[in-house]
Short mmCIF file of C-alpha atoms and ligand atoms in Angstrom, two decimals:
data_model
loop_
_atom_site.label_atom_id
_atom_site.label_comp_id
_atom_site.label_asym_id
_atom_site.label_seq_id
_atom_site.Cartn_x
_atom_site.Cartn_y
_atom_site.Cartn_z
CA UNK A 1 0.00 0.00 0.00
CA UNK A 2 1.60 3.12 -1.06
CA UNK A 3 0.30 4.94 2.09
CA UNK A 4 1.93 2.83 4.54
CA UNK A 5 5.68 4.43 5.28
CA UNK A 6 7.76 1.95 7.85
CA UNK A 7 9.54 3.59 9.87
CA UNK A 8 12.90 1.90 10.48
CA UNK A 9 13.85 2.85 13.59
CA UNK A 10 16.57 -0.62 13.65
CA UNK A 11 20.25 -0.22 15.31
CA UNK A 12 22.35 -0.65 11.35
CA UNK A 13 22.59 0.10 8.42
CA UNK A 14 22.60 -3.69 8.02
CA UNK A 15 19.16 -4.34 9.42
CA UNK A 16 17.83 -1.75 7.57
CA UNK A 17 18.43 -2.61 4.18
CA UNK A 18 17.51 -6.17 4.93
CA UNK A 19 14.20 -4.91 6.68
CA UNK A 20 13.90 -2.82 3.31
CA UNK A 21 14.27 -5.89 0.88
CA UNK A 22 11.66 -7.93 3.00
CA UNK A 23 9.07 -5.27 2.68
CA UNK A 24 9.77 -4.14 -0.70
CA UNK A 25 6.26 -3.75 -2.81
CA UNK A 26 4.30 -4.05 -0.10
CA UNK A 27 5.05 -0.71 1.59
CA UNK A 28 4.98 2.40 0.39
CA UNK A 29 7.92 3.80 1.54
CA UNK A 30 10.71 4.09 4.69
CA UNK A 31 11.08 6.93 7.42
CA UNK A 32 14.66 6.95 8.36
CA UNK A 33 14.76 9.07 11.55
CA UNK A 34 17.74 10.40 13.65
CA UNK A 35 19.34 7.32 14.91
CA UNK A 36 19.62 5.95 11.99
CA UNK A 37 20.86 8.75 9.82
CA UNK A 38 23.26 9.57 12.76
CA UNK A 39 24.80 6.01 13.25
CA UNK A 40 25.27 5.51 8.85
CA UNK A 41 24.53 8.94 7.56
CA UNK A 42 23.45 9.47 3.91
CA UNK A 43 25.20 6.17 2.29
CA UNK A 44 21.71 4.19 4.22
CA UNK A 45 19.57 7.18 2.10
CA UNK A 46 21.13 6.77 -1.10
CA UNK A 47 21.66 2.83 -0.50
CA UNK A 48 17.58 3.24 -0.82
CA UNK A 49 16.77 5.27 -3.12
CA UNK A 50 19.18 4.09 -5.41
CA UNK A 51 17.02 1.23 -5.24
CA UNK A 52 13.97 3.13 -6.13
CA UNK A 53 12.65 3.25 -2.87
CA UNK A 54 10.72 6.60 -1.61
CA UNK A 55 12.49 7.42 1.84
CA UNK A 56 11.12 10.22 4.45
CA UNK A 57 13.99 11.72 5.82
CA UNK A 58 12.57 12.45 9.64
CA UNK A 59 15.37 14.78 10.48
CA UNK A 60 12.83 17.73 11.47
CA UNK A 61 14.81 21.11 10.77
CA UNK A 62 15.07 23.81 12.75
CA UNK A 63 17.03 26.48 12.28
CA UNK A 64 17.62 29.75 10.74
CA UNK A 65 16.16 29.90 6.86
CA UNK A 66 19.37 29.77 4.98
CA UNK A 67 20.64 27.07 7.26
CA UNK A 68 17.19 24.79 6.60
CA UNK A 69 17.37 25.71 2.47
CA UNK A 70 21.22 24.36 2.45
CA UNK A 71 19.97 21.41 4.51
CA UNK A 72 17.01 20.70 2.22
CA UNK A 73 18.90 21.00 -0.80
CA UNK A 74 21.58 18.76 1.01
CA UNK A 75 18.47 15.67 1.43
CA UNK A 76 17.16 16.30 -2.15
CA UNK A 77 20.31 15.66 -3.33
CA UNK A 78 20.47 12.13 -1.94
CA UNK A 79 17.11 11.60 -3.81
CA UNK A 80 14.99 12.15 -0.72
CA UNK A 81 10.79 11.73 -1.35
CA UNK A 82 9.93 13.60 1.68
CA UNK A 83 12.17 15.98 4.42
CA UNK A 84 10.44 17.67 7.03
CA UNK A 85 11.23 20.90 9.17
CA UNK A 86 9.23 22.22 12.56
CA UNK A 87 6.35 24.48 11.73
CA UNK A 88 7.38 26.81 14.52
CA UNK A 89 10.73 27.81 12.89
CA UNK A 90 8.30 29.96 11.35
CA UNK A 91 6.81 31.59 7.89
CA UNK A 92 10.16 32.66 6.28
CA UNK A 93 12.23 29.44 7.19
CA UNK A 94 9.67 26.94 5.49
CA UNK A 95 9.31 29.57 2.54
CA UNK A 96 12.75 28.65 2.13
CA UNK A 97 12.73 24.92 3.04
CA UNK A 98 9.80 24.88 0.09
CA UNK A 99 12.01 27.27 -2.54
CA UNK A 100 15.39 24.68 -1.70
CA UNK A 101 13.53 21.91 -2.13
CA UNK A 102 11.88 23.06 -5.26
CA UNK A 103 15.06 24.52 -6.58
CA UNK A 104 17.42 21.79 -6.11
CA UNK A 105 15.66 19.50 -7.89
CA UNK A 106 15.03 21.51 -10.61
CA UNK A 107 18.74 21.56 -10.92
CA UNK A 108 19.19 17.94 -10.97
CA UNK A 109 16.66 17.41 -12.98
CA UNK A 110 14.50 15.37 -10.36
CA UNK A 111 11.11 15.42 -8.86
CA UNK A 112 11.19 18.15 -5.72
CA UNK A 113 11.07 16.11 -2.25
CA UNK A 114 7.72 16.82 0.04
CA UNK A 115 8.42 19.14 2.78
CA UNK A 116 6.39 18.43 5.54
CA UNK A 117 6.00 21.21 8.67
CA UNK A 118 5.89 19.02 12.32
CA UNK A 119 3.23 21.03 14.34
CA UNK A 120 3.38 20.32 18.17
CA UNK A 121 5.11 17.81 19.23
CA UNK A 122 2.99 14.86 20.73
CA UNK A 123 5.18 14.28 24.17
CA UNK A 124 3.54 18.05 24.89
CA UNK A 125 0.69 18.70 26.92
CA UNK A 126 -0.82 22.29 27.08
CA UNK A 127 1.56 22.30 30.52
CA UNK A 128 4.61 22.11 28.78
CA UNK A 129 3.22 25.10 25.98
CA UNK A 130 2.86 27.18 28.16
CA UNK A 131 6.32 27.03 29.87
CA UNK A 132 7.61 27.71 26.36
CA UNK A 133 5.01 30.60 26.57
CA UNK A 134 2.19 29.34 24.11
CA UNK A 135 -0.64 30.19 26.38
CA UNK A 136 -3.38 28.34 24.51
CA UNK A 137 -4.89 24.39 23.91
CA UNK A 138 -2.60 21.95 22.42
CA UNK A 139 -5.63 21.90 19.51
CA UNK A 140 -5.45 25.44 18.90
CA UNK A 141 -1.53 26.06 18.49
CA UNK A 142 -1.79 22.35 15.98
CA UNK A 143 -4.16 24.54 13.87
CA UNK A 144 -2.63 27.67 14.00
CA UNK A 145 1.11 25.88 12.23
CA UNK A 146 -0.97 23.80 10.54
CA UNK A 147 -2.35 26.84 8.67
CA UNK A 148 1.14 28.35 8.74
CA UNK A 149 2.96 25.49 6.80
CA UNK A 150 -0.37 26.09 4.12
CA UNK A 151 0.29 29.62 3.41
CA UNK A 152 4.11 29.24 3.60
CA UNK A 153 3.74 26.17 0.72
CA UNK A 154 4.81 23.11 2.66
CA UNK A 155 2.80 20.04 1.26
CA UNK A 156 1.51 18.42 4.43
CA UNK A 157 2.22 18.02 8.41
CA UNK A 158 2.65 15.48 10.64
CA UNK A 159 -0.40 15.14 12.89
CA UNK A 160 -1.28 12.82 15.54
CA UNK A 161 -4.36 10.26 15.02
CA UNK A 162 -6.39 12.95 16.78
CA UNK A 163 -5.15 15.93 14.63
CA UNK A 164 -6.70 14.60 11.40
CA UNK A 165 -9.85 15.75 11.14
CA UNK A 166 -9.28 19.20 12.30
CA UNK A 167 -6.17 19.73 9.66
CA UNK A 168 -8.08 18.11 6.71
CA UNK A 169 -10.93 20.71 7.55
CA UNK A 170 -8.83 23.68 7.57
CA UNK A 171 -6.06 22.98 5.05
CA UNK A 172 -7.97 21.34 2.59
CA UNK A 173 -7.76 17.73 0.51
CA UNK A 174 -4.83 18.03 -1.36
CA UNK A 175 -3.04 18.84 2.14
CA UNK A 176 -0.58 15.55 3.02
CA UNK A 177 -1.41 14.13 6.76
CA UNK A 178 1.49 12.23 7.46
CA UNK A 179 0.55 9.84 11.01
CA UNK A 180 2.27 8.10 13.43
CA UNK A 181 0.38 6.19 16.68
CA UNK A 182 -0.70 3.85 14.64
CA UNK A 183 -2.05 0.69 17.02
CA UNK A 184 -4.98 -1.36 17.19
CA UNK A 185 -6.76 -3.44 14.33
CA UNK A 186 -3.88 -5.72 12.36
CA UNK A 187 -1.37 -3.04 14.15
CA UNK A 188 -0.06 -4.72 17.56
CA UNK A 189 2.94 -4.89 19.10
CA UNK A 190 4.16 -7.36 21.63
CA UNK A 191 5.17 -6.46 25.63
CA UNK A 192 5.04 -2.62 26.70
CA UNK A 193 4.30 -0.28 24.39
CA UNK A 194 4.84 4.12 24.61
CA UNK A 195 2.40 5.38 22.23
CA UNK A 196 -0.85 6.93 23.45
CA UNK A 197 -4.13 8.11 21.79
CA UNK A 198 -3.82 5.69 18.75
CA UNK A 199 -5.65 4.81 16.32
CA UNK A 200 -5.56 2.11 13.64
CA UNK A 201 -4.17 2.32 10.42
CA UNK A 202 -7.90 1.69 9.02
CA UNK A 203 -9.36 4.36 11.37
CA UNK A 204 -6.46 6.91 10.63
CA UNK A 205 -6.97 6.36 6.68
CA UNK A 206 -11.11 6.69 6.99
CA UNK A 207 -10.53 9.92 9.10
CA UNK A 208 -8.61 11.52 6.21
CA UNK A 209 -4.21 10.81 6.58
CA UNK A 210 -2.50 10.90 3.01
CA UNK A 211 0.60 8.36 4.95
CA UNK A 212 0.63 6.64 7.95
CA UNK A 213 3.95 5.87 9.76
CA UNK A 214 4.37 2.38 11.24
CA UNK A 215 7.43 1.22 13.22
CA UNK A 216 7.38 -1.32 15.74
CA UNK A 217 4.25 -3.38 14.40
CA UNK A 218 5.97 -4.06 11.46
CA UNK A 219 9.53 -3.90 12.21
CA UNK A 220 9.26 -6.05 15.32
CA UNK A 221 7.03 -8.57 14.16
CA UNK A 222 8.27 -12.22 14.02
CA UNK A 223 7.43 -11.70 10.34
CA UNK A 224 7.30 -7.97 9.20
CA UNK A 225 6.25 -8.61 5.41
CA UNK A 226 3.10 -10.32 6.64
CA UNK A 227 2.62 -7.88 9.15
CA UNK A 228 2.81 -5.39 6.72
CA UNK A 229 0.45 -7.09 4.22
CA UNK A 230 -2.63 -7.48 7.31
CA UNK A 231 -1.87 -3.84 7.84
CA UNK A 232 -2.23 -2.63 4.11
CA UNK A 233 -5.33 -5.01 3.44
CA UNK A 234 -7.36 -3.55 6.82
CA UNK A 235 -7.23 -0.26 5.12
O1 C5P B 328 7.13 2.06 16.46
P1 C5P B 328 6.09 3.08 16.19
O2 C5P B 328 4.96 2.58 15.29
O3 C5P B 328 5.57 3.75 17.45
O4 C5P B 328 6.87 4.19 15.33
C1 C5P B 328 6.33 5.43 15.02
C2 C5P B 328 7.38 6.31 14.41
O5 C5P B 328 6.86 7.61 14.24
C3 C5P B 328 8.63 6.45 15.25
O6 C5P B 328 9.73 6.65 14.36
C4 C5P B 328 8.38 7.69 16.05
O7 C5P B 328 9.55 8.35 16.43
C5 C5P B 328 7.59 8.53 15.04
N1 C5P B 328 6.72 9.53 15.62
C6 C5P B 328 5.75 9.23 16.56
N2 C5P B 328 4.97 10.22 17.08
C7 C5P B 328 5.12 11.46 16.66
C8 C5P B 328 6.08 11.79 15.72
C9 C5P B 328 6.88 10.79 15.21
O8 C5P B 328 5.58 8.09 16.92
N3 C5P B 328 4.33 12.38 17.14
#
C-alpha cells in the first residue's frame, strides 16, 4: 500500500536494508529518523533510493532559513521523497525549506522532495506550551502551524491520530497528513508499548491521513512482510 511508510527505527545500516528488501512492494515507503541517519549517515539514504525506494527523511529542521534551504537541498540531493522541518521555525524558514527543495531539484533534474512542517510535538501537553510561553490548547496552536505550513507552501504536516480531522478541515484535501500512533486493528505490538491516543491504520486512513507511519508493528514482528500485508489489506 503506497500509504503505509515503515519507519525503520533498527540499530544498522545492516538491518535496515535487509528490513527494506523484506518489505519491498508491499510498503509504500521508509522513514529513516535520527538514529539511523546519525549512526550511517546518507550512504543508508542513497543505499535506498538508489534502489527506487521513496524514503522520508525524519530529520525535522530547525534552524535559521538559509541554514534549513542548504539542509534541504543537502536531502534532495540524496534523492529524498519527503524531508520535514518544525512548523514553529516559522513563515520565512519553510518559505525557504519549500524554494530549496523546489530549486534543487530543478537543478538535478528530479522530482522536488515533500516538505512536511511538524506542528506540536505529541510528548507536549498544554503544561509544557505554556512554559515555552504558548498560552493556549494543544488543539489550537496544531491549527494555528498547521495553517502556517499552508500559506508558507509546505505540502503536508505530521499530525497525531487525533489531529486529522481538524487539519483536513482547515487545510484542505490536497493537504498531506502524514501519522504516526498507529495501534490497534492488524497493528499490535508485543510487551510494553509508549504510544498513546492511537488509532488504527484503518481508522487513521477513513478519518482523512495521506501516509501513515508504522514502526514497531511491522519492524518487530516475528514476520514484518506479513505484518505489513494485514496492515495494508485492513485499510
Ligand atoms: O514504532 P512506532 O509505530 O511507534 O513508530 C512510530 C514512528 O513515528 C517512530 O519513528 C516515532 O519516532 C515517530 N513519531 C511518533 N509520534 C510522533 C512523531 C513521530 O511516533 N508524534
Amino acid at each position: 500500500m503506497d500509504q503505509l511508510l515503515v519507519a525503520l527505527d533498527v540499530e544498522s545500516g545492516a538491518r535496515a536494508l535487509q528490513l527494506a528488501d523484506q518489505l519491498r512492494g508491499v510498503v509504500g515507503g521508509y522513514k529513516i529518523g535520527k538514529r539511523l541517519f546519525t549512526l550511517e549517515g546518507p550512504p543508508i539514504v542513497r543505499a535506498l533510493t538508489e534502489r527506487g525506494d521513496r524514503v522520508f527523511l525524519d530529520l525535522k529542521f530547525h534552524d535559521i532559513p538559509n541554514t534549513v534551504a542548504a539542509a534541504i537541498a543537502a536531502a534532495a540531493s540524496l534523492g529524498v521523497w519527503m524531508v520535514n522541518v518544525h512548523a514553529s521555525g516559522g513563515r520565512r524558514m519553510m518559505e525557504a525549506a519549500r524554494d530549496a527543495a523546489r530549486e534543487s531539484a530543478a537543478r538535478e533534474d528530479r522530482p522536488a522532495p515533500l516538505v512536511i512542517g511538524v506542528t506540536v510535538l505529541t510528548s507536549m501537553n498544554a503544561e509544557a506550551l505554556a512554559e515555552v510561553g504558548v498560552d493556549r490548547p494543544v488543539a489550537e496552536q496544531v491549527r494555528r502551524l498547521s495553517r502556517l505550513a499552508r500559506d508558507a507552501g509546505l505540502d503536508g504536516v505530521v499530525a497525531s491520530p487525533q489531529e486529522i480531522g481538524l487539519i483536513r478541515e482547515d487545510c484542505g484535501p490536497a493537504f498531506s497528513i502524514v501519522t504516526p500512533g498507529i495501534r490497534g486493528g492488524t497493528a499490535v505490538v508485543s510487551g510494553r508499548d509508549d504510544q498513546e491516543r492511537t488509532m488504527s491504520a484503518r481508522e487513521a486512513i477513513l478519518a482523512g491521513a495521506s501516509y501513515i507511519v508504522v514502526g514497531r508493528p511491522i519492524v518487530g514482528a516475528a514476520d514484518p512482510r506479513a505484518a505489513a500485508q494485514r496492515i495494508s489489506s485492513e485499510c
